[in-house]
Amino acid sequence: MDGERDGGRPGAAEAETGPEDGSEEGPDDGGRSAGRRLTRRRALLLGGGAAVAAGAAAVAAREELASWWWRLPGNGRPRKEGEVDFTGAQWSAASPANYRRASRPDDYTVDRVVVHVVQGSFATALKVFRDPFHEASAHYVVRGDGHVAQTVRELDVAFHAGNRGYNERSVGIEHAGFVDRPESFTAEMYAASARLTAGICRRYAFPADREHVVGHVEVPGTDHTDPGPHWDWDRYLALVRAQLRRPAGRA
């Protein structure tokens, strides 16, 4: 349930210490000709560096524009209050302070599922996601009996991974229970979560493997350990793949 908490070495010009042709300074000009050559060389090198910096800035500006174009009138994806992305899910809206409005996958590519464990109950997760001071949320919460709640639309960036890039590219799924209690992970929970993950993989066209379906513990920079040693990855991915082999729309 983490929130997102969105001196180089000298350049070549500074390393130049002598005439660019390698010759000694002429005795008749006191080194003025070498100085002129160095000045011209520094100007060329510095000018090239400025061009590279300008190019990088232009690329960054284009990427930023691509992520914000949908905010212009008429460009955002349609939204309907209470609408869910997973059929049968309970809608329980997180506080707007705990996620960022977006228009995925138009502005950010979605290619990950991040598996979490609440370290508490289903009700606790829904309660804290509604708290604007919590500064975190996940897209879904799965209960032990297989019931699923959605708290953030998949369109939007939930603050769940503790890594801004992963938040933008992933869907976060919380599972009620505790990492040190294997009884938290019931057959009903695995089955419901697998249907959920299979639908996400299908919607965004990425494979159900351990590169694209990861635990919170595997997110770069995180200090969390969930889903923990009792989460059965082999069982879970087998269930996800079995769902993907079924015709779309059939669970």
CSV table of C-alpha atoms in Angstrom, one decimal:
chain,number,residue,atom,x,y,z
A,1,MET,CA,0.0,0.0,0.0
A,2,ASP,CA,2.8,2.4,-0.8
A,3,GLY,CA,2.3,5.9,-2.2
A,4,GLU,CA,4.4,7.1,-5.1
A,5,ARG,CA,7.0,9.6,-4.0
A,6,ASP,CA,6.8,10.9,-7.7
A,7,GLY,CA,27.8,15.9,-10.7
A,8,GLY,CA,29.1,14.3,-13.8
A,9,ARG,CA,32.6,13.9,-14.9
A,10,PRO,CA,34.3,16.8,-16.7
A,11,GLY,CA,33.4,17.2,-20.4
A,12,ALA,CA,35.8,16.8,-23.3
A,13,ALA,CA,36.3,20.5,-23.6
A,14,GLU,CA,37.5,20.9,-20.1
A,15,ALA,CA,39.9,17.9,-20.6
A,16,GLU,CA,41.7,19.7,-23.5
A,17,THR,CA,45.0,21.3,-22.3
A,18,GLY,CA,47.1,21.8,-25.5
A,19,PRO,CA,46.9,22.7,-29.1
A,20,GLU,CA,44.5,20.5,-31.0
A,21,ASP,CA,47.2,19.5,-33.5
A,22,GLY,CA,49.6,18.3,-30.7
A,23,SER,CA,52.3,20.9,-31.6
A,24,GLU,CA,54.1,23.2,-29.2
A,25,GLU,CA,53.1,26.9,-28.9
A,26,GLY,CA,55.0,29.1,-31.3
A,27,PRO,CA,57.7,31.3,-29.7
A,28,ASP,CA,56.7,34.3,-31.7
A,29,ASP,CA,53.0,34.7,-30.6
A,30,GLY,CA,53.2,33.8,-26.9
A,31,GLY,CA,50.7,31.0,-27.4
A,32,ARG,CA,48.0,33.2,-28.8
A,33,SER,CA,47.4,31.0,-31.9
A,34,ALA,CA,47.0,27.9,-29.8
A,35,GLY,CA,44.6,29.8,-27.6
A,36,ARG,CA,42.5,30.8,-30.6
A,37,ARG,CA,42.4,27.1,-31.7
A,38,LEU,CA,41.4,26.0,-28.2
A,39,THR,CA,38.7,28.6,-28.1
A,40,ARG,CA,37.2,27.5,-31.4
A,41,ARG,CA,37.4,23.8,-30.3
A,42,ARG,CA,35.7,24.6,-27.0
A,43,ALA,CA,32.9,26.5,-28.8
A,44,LEU,CA,32.3,23.5,-31.2
A,45,LEU,CA,32.3,21.0,-28.3
A,46,LEU,CA,30.1,23.1,-26.1
A,47,GLY,CA,27.8,23.8,-29.0
A,48,GLY,CA,27.4,20.1,-29.7
A,49,GLY,CA,26.6,19.5,-26.0
A,50,ALA,CA,23.9,22.1,-26.1
A,51,ALA,CA,22.4,20.5,-29.2
A,52,VAL,CA,22.3,17.1,-27.5
A,53,ALA,CA,20.7,18.7,-24.4
A,54,ALA,CA,18.2,20.4,-26.5
A,55,GLY,CA,17.3,17.2,-28.3
A,56,ALA,CA,16.9,15.4,-25.0
A,57,ALA,CA,14.6,18.1,-23.7
A,58,ALA,CA,12.5,17.9,-26.9
A,59,VAL,CA,12.1,14.1,-26.5
A,60,ALA,CA,11.1,14.6,-22.8
A,61,ALA,CA,8.6,17.3,-23.8
A,62,ARG,CA,7.0,15.0,-26.4
A,63,GLU,CA,6.7,12.2,-23.9
A,64,GLU,CA,5.1,14.6,-21.4
A,65,LEU,CA,2.7,15.9,-24.0
A,66,ALA,CA,1.8,12.3,-24.9
A,67,SER,CA,0.8,11.7,-21.3
A,68,TRP,CA,-1.3,14.8,-21.0
A,69,TRP,CA,-3.0,15.2,-24.4
A,70,TRP,CA,-6.1,13.4,-23.0
A,71,ARG,CA,-6.7,16.2,-20.6
A,72,LEU,CA,-7.8,18.5,-23.5
A,73,PRO,CA,-11.6,18.7,-23.9
A,74,GLY,CA,-13.0,15.8,-25.7
A,75,ASN,CA,-9.9,13.6,-25.5
A,76,GLY,CA,-10.5,11.8,-22.2
A,77,ARG,CA,-11.9,8.3,-22.1
A,78,PRO,CA,-15.6,8.2,-21.1
A,79,ARG,CA,-16.2,7.6,-17.4
A,80,LYS,CA,-19.3,6.4,-15.6
A,81,GLU,CA,-19.7,6.6,-11.9
A,82,GLY,CA,-19.5,3.1,-10.3
A,83,GLU,CA,-18.4,1.4,-13.6
A,84,VAL,CA,-16.0,-1.5,-13.0
A,85,ASP,CA,-13.4,-3.2,-15.3
A,86,PHE,CA,-13.9,-6.7,-13.8
A,87,THR,CA,-17.4,-8.1,-14.2
A,88,GLY,CA,-19.1,-8.7,-10.8
A,89,ALA,CA,-16.7,-6.6,-8.8
A,90,GLN,CA,-18.0,-4.4,-6.0
A,91,TRP,CA,-17.3,-0.7,-6.6
A,92,SER,CA,-15.7,1.0,-3.6
A,93,ALA,CA,-14.1,4.2,-4.7
A,94,ALA,CA,-10.7,5.2,-3.3
A,95,SER,CA,-10.1,8.8,-2.3
A,96,PRO,CA,-8.9,10.9,-5.3
A,97,ALA,CA,-5.9,11.8,-3.1
A,98,ASN,CA,-4.8,8.2,-3.3
A,99,TYR,CA,-4.5,7.8,-7.1
A,100,ARG,CA,-3.9,10.0,-10.2
A,101,ARG,CA,-6.3,10.4,-13.0
A,102,ALA,CA,-5.0,9.2,-16.3
A,103,SER,CA,-6.2,7.7,-19.6
A,104,ARG,CA,-4.4,4.4,-19.7
A,105,PRO,CA,-3.3,2.7,-22.0
A,106,ASP,CA,-3.4,5.8,-24.2
A,107,ASP,CA,-1.0,7.8,-22.1
A,108,TYR,CA,0.8,5.0,-20.2
A,109,THR,CA,1.4,1.4,-21.5
A,110,VAL,CA,0.1,-1.2,-19.1
A,111,ASP,CA,2.2,-4.3,-19.0
A,112,ARG,CA,2.4,-5.5,-15.4
A,113,VAL,CA,0.2,-6.9,-12.6
A,114,VAL,CA,1.6,-6.3,-9.1
A,115,VAL,CA,0.4,-8.8,-6.4
A,116,HIS,CA,0.1,-7.4,-2.9
A,117,VAL,CA,-1.1,-8.7,0.5
A,118,VAL,CA,-3.0,-6.3,2.7
A,119,GLN,CA,-1.5,-7.3,6.0
A,120,GLY,CA,-5.0,-6.9,7.3
A,121,SER,CA,-8.6,-7.6,6.3
A,122,PHE,CA,-10.6,-6.8,3.2
A,123,ALA,CA,-12.6,-4.2,5.1
A,124,THR,CA,-9.4,-2.6,6.4
A,125,ALA,CA,-8.1,-2.2,2.9
A,126,LEU,CA,-11.3,-0.5,1.6
A,127,LYS,CA,-11.3,1.8,4.7
A,128,VAL,CA,-7.7,3.0,4.3
A,129,PHE,CA,-8.1,3.5,0.5
A,130,ARG,CA,-11.0,5.9,1.2
A,131,ASP,CA,-8.8,7.9,3.6
A,132,PRO,CA,-7.3,10.8,1.8
A,133,PHE,CA,-4.4,10.9,4.2
A,134,HIS,CA,-3.4,7.3,3.5
A,135,GLU,CA,-1.7,8.3,0.2
A,136,ALA,CA,-2.0,4.8,-1.3
A,137,SER,CA,-4.5,2.6,-3.0
A,138,ALA,CA,-4.7,-0.4,-5.3
A,139,HIS,CA,-7.0,-1.1,-8.2
A,140,TYR,CA,-8.5,-4.2,-6.7
A,141,VAL,CA,-8.9,-6.0,-3.4
A,142,VAL,CA,-9.7,-9.8,-3.3
A,143,ARG,CA,-11.3,-11.3,-0.2
A,144,GLY,CA,-10.7,-14.9,1.1
A,145,ASP,CA,-14.1,-16.1,-0.3
A,146,GLY,CA,-13.2,-14.8,-3.8
A,147,HIS,CA,-15.2,-11.6,-3.6
A,148,VAL,CA,-13.5,-8.7,-5.5
A,149,ALA,CA,-13.8,-5.0,-4.9
A,150,GLN,CA,-12.5,-2.4,-7.4
A,151,THR,CA,-11.4,0.9,-5.8
A,152,VAL,CA,-9.6,2.6,-8.8
A,153,ARG,CA,-10.4,2.4,-12.5
A,154,GLU,CA,-7.7,0.7,-14.6
A,155,LEU,CA,-7.7,4.0,-16.6
A,156,ASP,CA,-6.1,5.7,-13.6
A,157,VAL,CA,-2.7,5.4,-11.8
A,158,ALA,CA,-3.1,3.9,-8.3
A,159,PHE,CA,-0.4,4.6,-5.8
A,160,HIS,CA,0.4,1.0,-4.9
A,161,ALA,CA,3.9,0.0,-5.9
A,162,GLY,CA,6.1,2.6,-4.2
A,163,ASN,CA,7.7,3.3,-7.6
A,164,ARG,CA,6.3,5.9,-10.0
A,165,GLY,CA,7.2,4.0,-13.2
A,166,TYR,CA,5.6,0.8,-11.9
A,167,ASN,CA,2.5,2.6,-10.8
A,168,GLU,CA,2.0,4.0,-14.2
A,169,ARG,CA,2.6,0.7,-16.0
A,170,SER,CA,0.8,-1.7,-13.7
A,171,VAL,CA,-2.5,-2.8,-12.2
A,172,GLY,CA,-2.3,-3.5,-8.4
A,173,ILE,CA,-4.2,-6.3,-6.8
A,174,GLU,CA,-4.4,-6.5,-3.0
A,175,HIS,CA,-5.3,-9.8,-1.3
A,176,ALA,CA,-6.8,-9.8,2.2
A,177,GLY,CA,-4.7,-11.5,4.8
A,178,PHE,CA,-1.1,-11.7,6.1
A,179,VAL,CA,2.1,-12.8,4.5
A,180,ASP,CA,3.0,-15.1,7.4
A,181,ARG,CA,-0.4,-16.9,7.5
A,182,PRO,CA,-0.7,-19.4,4.6
A,183,GLU,CA,-4.3,-20.0,5.5
A,184,SER,CA,-5.0,-16.4,4.2
A,185,PHE,CA,-4.6,-17.7,0.6
A,186,THR,CA,-7.6,-19.8,0.0
A,187,ALA,CA,-8.6,-21.7,-3.2
A,188,GLU,CA,-11.4,-19.2,-3.7
A,189,MET,CA,-9.0,-16.3,-3.5
A,190,TYR,CA,-6.5,-17.8,-6.0
A,191,ALA,CA,-9.3,-18.6,-8.4
A,192,ALA,CA,-10.9,-15.2,-8.3
A,193,SER,CA,-7.5,-13.4,-8.5
A,194,ALA,CA,-6.5,-15.6,-11.4
A,195,ARG,CA,-9.6,-14.6,-13.3
A,196,LEU,CA,-8.9,-11.0,-12.6
A,197,THR,CA,-5.3,-11.2,-13.7
A,198,ALA,CA,-6.2,-13.2,-16.9
A,199,GLY,CA,-8.6,-10.4,-17.9
A,200,ILE,CA,-5.9,-7.8,-17.4
A,201,CYS,CA,-3.4,-9.7,-19.4
A,202,ARG,CA,-5.9,-10.1,-22.2
A,203,ARG,CA,-7.0,-6.5,-22.2
A,204,TYR,CA,-3.5,-5.1,-22.4
A,205,ALA,CA,-2.0,-8.0,-24.5
A,206,PHE,CA,0.9,-9.0,-22.2
A,207,PRO,CA,1.9,-12.6,-21.2
A,208,ALA,CA,1.1,-14.3,-17.9
A,209,ASP,CA,4.6,-14.9,-16.8
A,210,ARG,CA,6.9,-13.9,-13.9
A,211,GLU,CA,8.2,-11.0,-15.8
A,212,HIS,CA,4.8,-9.4,-16.2
A,213,VAL,CA,3.0,-10.7,-13.1
A,214,VAL,CA,5.2,-9.8,-10.1
A,215,GLY,CA,5.1,-9.4,-6.4
A,216,HIS,CA,5.4,-6.1,-4.5
A,217,VAL,CA,8.7,-7.4,-3.2
A,218,GLU,CA,10.0,-7.4,-6.8
A,219,VAL,CA,9.3,-3.8,-7.5
A,220,PRO,CA,12.6,-1.8,-7.7
A,221,GLY,CA,13.2,0.3,-4.7
A,222,THR,CA,10.5,-1.2,-2.5
A,223,ASP,CA,11.1,-2.4,1.1
A,224,HIS,CA,8.0,-4.6,1.2
A,225,THR,CA,8.0,-8.4,1.3
A,226,ASP,CA,4.5,-9.2,0.0
A,227,PRO,CA,3.1,-11.5,-1.2
A,228,GLY,CA,5.6,-13.5,0.9
A,229,PRO,CA,6.9,-17.1,1.0
A,230,HIS,CA,3.4,-18.7,1.3
A,231,TRP,CA,2.1,-17.3,-2.0
A,232,ASP,CA,2.1,-20.2,-4.5
A,233,TRP,CA,3.3,-18.6,-7.8
A,234,ASP,CA,3.2,-21.9,-9.7
A,235,ARG,CA,-0.3,-22.5,-8.7
A,236,TYR,CA,-1.4,-19.0,-9.4
A,237,LEU,CA,0.1,-18.7,-12.8
A,238,ALA,CA,-1.3,-22.1,-13.8
A,239,LEU,CA,-4.7,-20.8,-12.9
A,240,VAL,CA,-4.2,-17.5,-14.8
A,241,ARG,CA,-3.0,-19.4,-18.0
A,242,ALA,CA,-5.9,-21.8,-17.7
A,243,GLN,CA,-8.3,-18.8,-17.8
A,244,LEU,CA,-6.5,-17.4,-20.8
A,245,ARG,CA,-7.0,-20.6,-22.7
A,246,ARG,CA,-10.8,-20.2,-22.3
A,247,PRO,CA,-12.7,-18.1,-24.9
A,248,ALA,CA,-12.9,-14.4,-24.0
A,249,GLY,CA,-15.9,-13.6,-21.8
A,250,ARG,CA,-16.1,-17.0,-20.2
A,251,ALA,CA,-14.8,-17.5,-16.6
